[in-house]
Tab-separated table of C-alpha atoms and ligand atoms in Angstrom:
chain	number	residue	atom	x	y	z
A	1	UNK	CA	-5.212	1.542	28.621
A	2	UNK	CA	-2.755	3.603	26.425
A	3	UNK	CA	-1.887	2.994	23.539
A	4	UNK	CA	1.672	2.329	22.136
A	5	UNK	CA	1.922	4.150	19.040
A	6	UNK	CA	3.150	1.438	16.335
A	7	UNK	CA	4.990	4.030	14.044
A	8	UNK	CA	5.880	3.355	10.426
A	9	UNK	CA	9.334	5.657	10.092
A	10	UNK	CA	11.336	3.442	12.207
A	11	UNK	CA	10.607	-0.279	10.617
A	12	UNK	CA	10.297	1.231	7.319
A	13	UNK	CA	13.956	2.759	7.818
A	14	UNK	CA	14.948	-1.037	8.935
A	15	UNK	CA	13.730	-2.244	5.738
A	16	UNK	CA	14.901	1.309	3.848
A	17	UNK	CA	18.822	-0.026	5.062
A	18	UNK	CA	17.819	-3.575	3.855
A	19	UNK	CA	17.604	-2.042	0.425
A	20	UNK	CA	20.649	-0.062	0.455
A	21	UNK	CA	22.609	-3.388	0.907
A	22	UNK	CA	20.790	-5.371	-1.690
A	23	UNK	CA	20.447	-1.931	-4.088
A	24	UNK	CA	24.396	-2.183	-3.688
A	25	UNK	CA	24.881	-5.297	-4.491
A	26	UNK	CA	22.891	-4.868	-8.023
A	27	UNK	CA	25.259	-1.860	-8.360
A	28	UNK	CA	28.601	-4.304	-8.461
A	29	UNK	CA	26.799	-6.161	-11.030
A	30	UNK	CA	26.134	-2.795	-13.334
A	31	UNK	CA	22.115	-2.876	-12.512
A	32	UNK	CA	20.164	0.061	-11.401
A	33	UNK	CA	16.724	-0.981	-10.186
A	34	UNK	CA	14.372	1.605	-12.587
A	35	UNK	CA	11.024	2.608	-11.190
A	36	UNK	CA	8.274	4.357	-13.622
A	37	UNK	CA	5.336	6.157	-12.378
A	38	UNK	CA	2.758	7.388	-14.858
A	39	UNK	CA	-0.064	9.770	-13.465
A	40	UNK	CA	-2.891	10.867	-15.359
A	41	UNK	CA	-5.013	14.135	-14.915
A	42	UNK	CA	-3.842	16.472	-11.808
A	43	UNK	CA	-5.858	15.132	-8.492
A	44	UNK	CA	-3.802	16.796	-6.250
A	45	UNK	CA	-4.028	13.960	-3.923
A	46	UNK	CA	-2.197	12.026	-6.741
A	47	UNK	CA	0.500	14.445	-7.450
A	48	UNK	CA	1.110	14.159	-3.379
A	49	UNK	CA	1.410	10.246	-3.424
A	50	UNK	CA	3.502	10.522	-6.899
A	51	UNK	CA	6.111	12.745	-5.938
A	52	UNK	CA	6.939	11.269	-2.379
A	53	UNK	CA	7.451	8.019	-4.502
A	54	UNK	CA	9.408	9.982	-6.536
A	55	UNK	CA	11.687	11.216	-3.205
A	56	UNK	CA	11.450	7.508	-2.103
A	57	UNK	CA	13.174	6.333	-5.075
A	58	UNK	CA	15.872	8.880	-5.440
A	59	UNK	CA	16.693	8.931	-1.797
A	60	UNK	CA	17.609	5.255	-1.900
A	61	UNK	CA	19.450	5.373	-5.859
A	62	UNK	CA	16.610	4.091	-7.483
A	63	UNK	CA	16.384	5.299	-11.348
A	64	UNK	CA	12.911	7.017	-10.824
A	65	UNK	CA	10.729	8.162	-14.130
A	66	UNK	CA	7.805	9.843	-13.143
A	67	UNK	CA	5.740	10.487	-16.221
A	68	UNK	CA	2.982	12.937	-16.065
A	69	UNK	CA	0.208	13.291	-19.154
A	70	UNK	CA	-2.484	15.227	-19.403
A	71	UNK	CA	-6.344	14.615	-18.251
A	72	UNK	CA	-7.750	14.148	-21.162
A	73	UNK	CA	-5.106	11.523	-22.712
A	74	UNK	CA	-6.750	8.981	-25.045
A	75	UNK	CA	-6.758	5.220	-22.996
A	76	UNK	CA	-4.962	3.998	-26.447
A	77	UNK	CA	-1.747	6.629	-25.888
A	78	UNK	CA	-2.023	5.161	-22.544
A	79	UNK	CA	-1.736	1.768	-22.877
A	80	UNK	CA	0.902	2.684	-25.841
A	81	UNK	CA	3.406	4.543	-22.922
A	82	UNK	CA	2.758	1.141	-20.975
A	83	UNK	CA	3.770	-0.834	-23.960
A	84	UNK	CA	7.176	1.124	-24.031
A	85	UNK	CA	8.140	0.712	-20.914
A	86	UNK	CA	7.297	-3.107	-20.576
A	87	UNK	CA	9.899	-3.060	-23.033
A	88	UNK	CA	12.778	-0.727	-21.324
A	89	UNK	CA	15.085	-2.374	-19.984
A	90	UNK	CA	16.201	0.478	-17.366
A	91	UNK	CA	12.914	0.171	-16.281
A	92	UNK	CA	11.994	-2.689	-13.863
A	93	UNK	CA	8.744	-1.627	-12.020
A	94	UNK	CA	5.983	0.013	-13.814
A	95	UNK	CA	2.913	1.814	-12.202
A	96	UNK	CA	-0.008	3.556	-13.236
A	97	UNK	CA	-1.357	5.873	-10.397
A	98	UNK	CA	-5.242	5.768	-9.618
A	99	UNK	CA	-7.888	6.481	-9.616
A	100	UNK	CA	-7.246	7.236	-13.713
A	101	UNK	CA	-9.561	9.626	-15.015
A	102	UNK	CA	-13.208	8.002	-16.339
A	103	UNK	CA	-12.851	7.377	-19.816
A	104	UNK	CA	-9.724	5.077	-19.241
A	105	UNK	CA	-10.773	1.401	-18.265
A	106	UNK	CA	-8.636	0.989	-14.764
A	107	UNK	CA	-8.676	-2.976	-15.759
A	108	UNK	CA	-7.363	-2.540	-18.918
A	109	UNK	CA	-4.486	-0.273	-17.753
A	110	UNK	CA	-4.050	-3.455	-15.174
A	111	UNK	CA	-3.689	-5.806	-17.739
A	112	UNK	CA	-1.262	-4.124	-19.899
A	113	UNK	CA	1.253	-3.792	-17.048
A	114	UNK	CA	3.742	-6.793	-17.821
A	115	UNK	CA	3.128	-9.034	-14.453
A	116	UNK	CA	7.314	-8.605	-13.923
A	117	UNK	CA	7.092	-5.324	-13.783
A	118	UNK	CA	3.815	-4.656	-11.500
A	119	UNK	CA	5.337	-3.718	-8.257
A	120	UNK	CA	1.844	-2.702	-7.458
A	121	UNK	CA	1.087	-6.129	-7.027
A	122	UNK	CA	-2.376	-5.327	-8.874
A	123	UNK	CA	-2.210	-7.591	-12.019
A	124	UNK	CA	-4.565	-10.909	-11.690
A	125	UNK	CA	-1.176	-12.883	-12.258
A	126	UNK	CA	0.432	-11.282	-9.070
A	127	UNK	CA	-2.995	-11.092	-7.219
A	128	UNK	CA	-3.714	-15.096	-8.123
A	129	UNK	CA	-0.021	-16.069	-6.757
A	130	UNK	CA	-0.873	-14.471	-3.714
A	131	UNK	CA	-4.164	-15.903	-3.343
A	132	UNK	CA	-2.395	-19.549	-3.210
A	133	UNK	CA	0.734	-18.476	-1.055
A	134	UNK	CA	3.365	-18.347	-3.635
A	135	UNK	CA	5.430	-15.644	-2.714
A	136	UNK	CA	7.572	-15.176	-6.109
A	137	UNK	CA	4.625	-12.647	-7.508
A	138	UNK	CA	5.014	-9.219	-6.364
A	139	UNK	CA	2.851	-8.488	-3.611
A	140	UNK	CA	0.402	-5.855	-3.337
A	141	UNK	CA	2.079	-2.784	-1.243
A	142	UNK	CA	-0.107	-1.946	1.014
A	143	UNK	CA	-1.247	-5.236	2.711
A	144	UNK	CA	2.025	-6.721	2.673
A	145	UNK	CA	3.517	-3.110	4.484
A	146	UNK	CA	0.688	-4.153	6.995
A	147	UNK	CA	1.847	-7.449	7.369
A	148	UNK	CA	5.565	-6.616	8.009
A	149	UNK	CA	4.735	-3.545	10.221
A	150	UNK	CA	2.817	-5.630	12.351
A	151	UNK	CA	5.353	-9.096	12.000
A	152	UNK	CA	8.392	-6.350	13.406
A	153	UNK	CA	6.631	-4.727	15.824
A	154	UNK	CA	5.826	-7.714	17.742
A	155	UNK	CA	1.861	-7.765	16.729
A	156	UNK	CA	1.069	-11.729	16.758
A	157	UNK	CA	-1.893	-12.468	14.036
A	158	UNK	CA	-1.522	-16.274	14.674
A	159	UNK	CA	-4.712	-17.594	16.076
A	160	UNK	CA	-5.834	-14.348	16.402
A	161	UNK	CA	-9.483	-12.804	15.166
A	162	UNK	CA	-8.650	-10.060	12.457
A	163	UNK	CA	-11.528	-7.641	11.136
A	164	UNK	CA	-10.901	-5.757	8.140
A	165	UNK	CA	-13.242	-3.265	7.314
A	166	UNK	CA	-12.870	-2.368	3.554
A	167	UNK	CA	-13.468	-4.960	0.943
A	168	UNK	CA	-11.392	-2.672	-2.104
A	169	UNK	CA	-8.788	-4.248	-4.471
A	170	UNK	CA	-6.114	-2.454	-3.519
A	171	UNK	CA	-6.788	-3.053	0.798
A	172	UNK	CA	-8.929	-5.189	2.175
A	173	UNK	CA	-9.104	-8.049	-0.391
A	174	UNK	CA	-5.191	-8.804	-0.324
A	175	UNK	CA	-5.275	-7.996	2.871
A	176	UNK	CA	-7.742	-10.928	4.154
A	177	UNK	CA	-5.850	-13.161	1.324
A	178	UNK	CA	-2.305	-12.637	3.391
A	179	UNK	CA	-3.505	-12.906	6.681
A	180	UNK	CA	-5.542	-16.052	6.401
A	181	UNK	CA	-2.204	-17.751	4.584
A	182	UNK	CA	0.065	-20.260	5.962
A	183	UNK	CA	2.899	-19.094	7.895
A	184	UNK	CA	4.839	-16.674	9.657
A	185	UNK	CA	3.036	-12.939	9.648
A	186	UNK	CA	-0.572	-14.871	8.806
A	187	UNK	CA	-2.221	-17.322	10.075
A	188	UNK	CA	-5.222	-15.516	11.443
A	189	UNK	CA	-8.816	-15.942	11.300
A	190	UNK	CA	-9.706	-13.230	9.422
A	191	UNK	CA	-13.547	-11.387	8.802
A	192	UNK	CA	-14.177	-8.822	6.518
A	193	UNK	CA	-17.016	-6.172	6.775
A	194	UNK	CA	-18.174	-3.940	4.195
A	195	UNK	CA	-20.534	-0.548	3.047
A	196	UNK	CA	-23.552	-3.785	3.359
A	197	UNK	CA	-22.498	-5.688	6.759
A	198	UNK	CA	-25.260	-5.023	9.047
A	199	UNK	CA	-24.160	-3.875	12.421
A	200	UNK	CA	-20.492	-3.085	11.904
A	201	UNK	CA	-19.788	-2.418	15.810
A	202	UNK	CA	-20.762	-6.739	16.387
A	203	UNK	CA	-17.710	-7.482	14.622
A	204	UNK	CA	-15.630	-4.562	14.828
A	205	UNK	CA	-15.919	-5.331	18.870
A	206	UNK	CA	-14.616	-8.729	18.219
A	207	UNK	CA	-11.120	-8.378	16.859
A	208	UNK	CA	-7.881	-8.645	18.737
A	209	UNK	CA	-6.381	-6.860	15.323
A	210	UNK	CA	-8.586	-4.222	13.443
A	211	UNK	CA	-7.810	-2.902	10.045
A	212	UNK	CA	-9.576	-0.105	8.662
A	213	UNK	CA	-9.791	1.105	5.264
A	214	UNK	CA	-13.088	2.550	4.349
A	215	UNK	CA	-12.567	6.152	3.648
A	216	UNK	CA	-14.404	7.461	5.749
A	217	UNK	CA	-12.768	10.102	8.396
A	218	UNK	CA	-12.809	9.046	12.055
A	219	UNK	CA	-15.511	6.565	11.597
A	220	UNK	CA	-14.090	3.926	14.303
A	221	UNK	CA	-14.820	5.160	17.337
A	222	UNK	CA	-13.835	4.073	20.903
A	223	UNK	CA	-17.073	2.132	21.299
A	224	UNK	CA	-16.927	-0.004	18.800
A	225	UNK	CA	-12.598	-1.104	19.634
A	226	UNK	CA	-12.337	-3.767	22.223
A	227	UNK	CA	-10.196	-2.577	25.134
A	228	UNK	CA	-6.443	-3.951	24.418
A	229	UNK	CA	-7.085	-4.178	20.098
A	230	UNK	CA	-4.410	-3.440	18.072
A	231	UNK	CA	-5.512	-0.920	16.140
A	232	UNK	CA	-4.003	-0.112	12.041
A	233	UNK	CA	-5.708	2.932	10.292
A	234	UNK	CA	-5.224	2.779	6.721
A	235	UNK	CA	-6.987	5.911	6.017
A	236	UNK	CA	-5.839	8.994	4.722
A	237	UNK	CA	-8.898	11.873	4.610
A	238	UNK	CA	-8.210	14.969	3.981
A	239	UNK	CA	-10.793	17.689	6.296
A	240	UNK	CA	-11.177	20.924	6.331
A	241	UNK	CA	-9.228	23.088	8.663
A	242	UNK	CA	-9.460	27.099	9.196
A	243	UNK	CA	-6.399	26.932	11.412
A	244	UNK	CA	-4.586	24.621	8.876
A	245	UNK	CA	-2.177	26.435	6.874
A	246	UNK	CA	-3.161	24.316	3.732
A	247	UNK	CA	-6.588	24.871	4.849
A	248	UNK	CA	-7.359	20.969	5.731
A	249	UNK	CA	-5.511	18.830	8.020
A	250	UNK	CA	-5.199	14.773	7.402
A	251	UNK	CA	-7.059	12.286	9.538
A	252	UNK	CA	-7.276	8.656	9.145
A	253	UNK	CA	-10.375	6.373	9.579
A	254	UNK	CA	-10.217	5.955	13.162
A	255	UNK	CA	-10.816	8.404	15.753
A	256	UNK	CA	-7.270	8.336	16.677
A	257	UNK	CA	-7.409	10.399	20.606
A	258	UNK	CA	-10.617	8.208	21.659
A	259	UNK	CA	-9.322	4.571	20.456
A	260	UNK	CA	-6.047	5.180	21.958
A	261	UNK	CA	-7.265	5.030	25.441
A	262	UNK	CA	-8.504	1.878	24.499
A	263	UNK	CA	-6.309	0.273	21.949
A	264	UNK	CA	-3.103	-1.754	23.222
A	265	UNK	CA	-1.423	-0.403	20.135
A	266	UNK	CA	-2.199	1.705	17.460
A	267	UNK	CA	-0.559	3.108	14.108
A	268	UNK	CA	-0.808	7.114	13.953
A	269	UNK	CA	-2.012	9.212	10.440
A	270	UNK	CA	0.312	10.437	8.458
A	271	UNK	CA	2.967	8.363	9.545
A	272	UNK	CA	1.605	5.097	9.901
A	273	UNK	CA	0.818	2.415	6.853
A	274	UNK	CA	1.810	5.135	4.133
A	275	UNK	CA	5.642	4.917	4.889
A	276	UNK	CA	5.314	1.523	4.706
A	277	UNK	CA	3.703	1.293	1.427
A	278	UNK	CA	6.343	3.565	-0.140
A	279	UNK	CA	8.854	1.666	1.180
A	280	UNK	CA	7.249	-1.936	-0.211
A	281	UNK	CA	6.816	-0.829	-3.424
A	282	UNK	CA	10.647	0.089	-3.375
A	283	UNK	CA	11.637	-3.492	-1.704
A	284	UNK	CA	9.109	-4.796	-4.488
A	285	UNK	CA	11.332	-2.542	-7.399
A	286	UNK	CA	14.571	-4.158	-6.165
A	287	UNK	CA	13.071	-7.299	-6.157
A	288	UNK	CA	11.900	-6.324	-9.905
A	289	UNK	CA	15.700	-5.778	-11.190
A	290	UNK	CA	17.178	-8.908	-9.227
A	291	UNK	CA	15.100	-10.878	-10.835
A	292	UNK	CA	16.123	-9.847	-14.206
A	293	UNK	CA	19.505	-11.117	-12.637
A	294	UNK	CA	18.575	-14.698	-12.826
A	295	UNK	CA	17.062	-14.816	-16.015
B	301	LIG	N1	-3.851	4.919	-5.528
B	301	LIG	C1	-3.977	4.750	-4.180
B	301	LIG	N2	-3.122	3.807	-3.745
B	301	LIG	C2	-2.440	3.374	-4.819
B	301	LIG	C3	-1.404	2.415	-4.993
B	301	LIG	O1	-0.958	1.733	-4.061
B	301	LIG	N3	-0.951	2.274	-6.277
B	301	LIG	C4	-1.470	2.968	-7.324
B	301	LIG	N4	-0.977	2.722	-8.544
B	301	LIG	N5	-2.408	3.867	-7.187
B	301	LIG	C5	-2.896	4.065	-5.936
């Protein structure tokens, strides 16, 4: 079998023309949806990730502040910056990039976040509201890109076995949580393995749907997909590449050539789940400012 390639650009350019409308509509009411990105420190993975959020934002009209401090900012000026903009009222969504450097509590920076403005979908408010199926929270972007890559490409998860490999906050916990819901998108059986599940390749052989986010470059390999699995690679590696004009080239955590003769469908790296993230966390920024709407 060959696999169809299950690419993010054009669903996320669907939703991206969902958001126009709806960004428009704010616009006759004299609200600009306001997105704030605070980065800490200079990983240049980071500074990748923060500006095409940046470009996300500005392409579509969204007010984007993008607010870069130094490495070795004190956690208290931190949470300080956070206090501000909790308060702005141009501001609607509020994010701190990670990882944050070590001597700044990642929690803590969580927790100060008001819960209406974490488009990350990463306070315990948000995270506990999608835990019981209540879909007014803001839902982690990531997961829920997943979920409505999958839901408009025609990928079925009802009744089907799902194996998520990756048990991290930010992946594989909300993304077990929304799959194993109620309702349309969900409904799956879901299993998740981890760094500690003894024989990955049982399990991994079992789903109709595998998710992968370990990273860990080109760890799933064609002997351990069942022939016709839908395939989503949620990694995002960056290896080292003479030829490469950067000097690395990006791979994801499947070994994408192999698994495609085997998958029935498959999502490609880059250009897979990280469009789709960028473009939830702007649907999740919209949804941000029309709330403020009906208050
Ligand atoms: N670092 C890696 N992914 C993410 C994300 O989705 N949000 C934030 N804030 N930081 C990240």
């Amino acid at each position: 079998m060959t696999a169809r390639l299950i690419e993010g650009n054009a669903v996320a350019e669907a939703i991206r023309n969902e958001l126009r409308k709806r960004i428009s509509d704010l616009s006759a009411e004299g609200i600009r949806p306001g997105l704030a990105v605070i980065m800490v420190g200079d990983d240049p993975g980071s500074a990748v990730y923060v500006r095409m959020k940046e470009k996300e934002s500005t392409e579509l009209g969204i007010l984007s502040r993008t607010i870069k401090l130094p490495a070795d900012t004190p956690e208290s000026k931190l949470l300080e910056l956070i206090d501000e903009l909790n308060a702005d009222p141009k501001i609607h969504g509020l994010l701190v990039q990670m990882p944050v450097p070590k001597h700044i509590d990642p929690e803590k920076v969580i927790m100060r976040i008001s819960p209406e403005k974490d488009v990350d979908g990463f306070h315990p408010v948000n995270v506990g509201k999608m835990l019981i199926g209540d879909r007014t929270g803001f839902l982690s972007c990531t997961p829920h890109g997943i979920q409505v890559m999958m839901e408009r490409s025609g990928i079925e998860t009802a009744g089907r076995h799902v194996v998520i490999c990756g048990r991290s906050n930010i992946v594989g916990k909300p993304m077990a949580a929304l799959l194993m819901q109620k309702g349309k998108g969900a409904d799956a059986t879901v299993t998740v393995c981890h760094s500690k599940t003894k024989d990955m390749p049982s399990f991994t052989r079992q789903a109709d749907i595998l998710i992968v986010a370990m990273g860990s470059p080109q760890f799933i390999k064609e002997d351990m997909v069942k022939d016709g699995a839908v395939v989503i690679d949620v990694g995002m590696n960056r290896v080292p590449d003479a030829a490469a004009k950067k000097g690395y080239r990006l791979v994801g955590d499947v070994d994408f050539e192999a698994v495609s003769r085997k998958a029935s469908a498959i999502t490609p790296v880059p250009g897979g789940v990280g469009l789709m993230t960028r473009v939830l966390l702007m649907e999740n920024t919209v949804k941000a400012a029309e709330k403020t709407k009906k208050r």
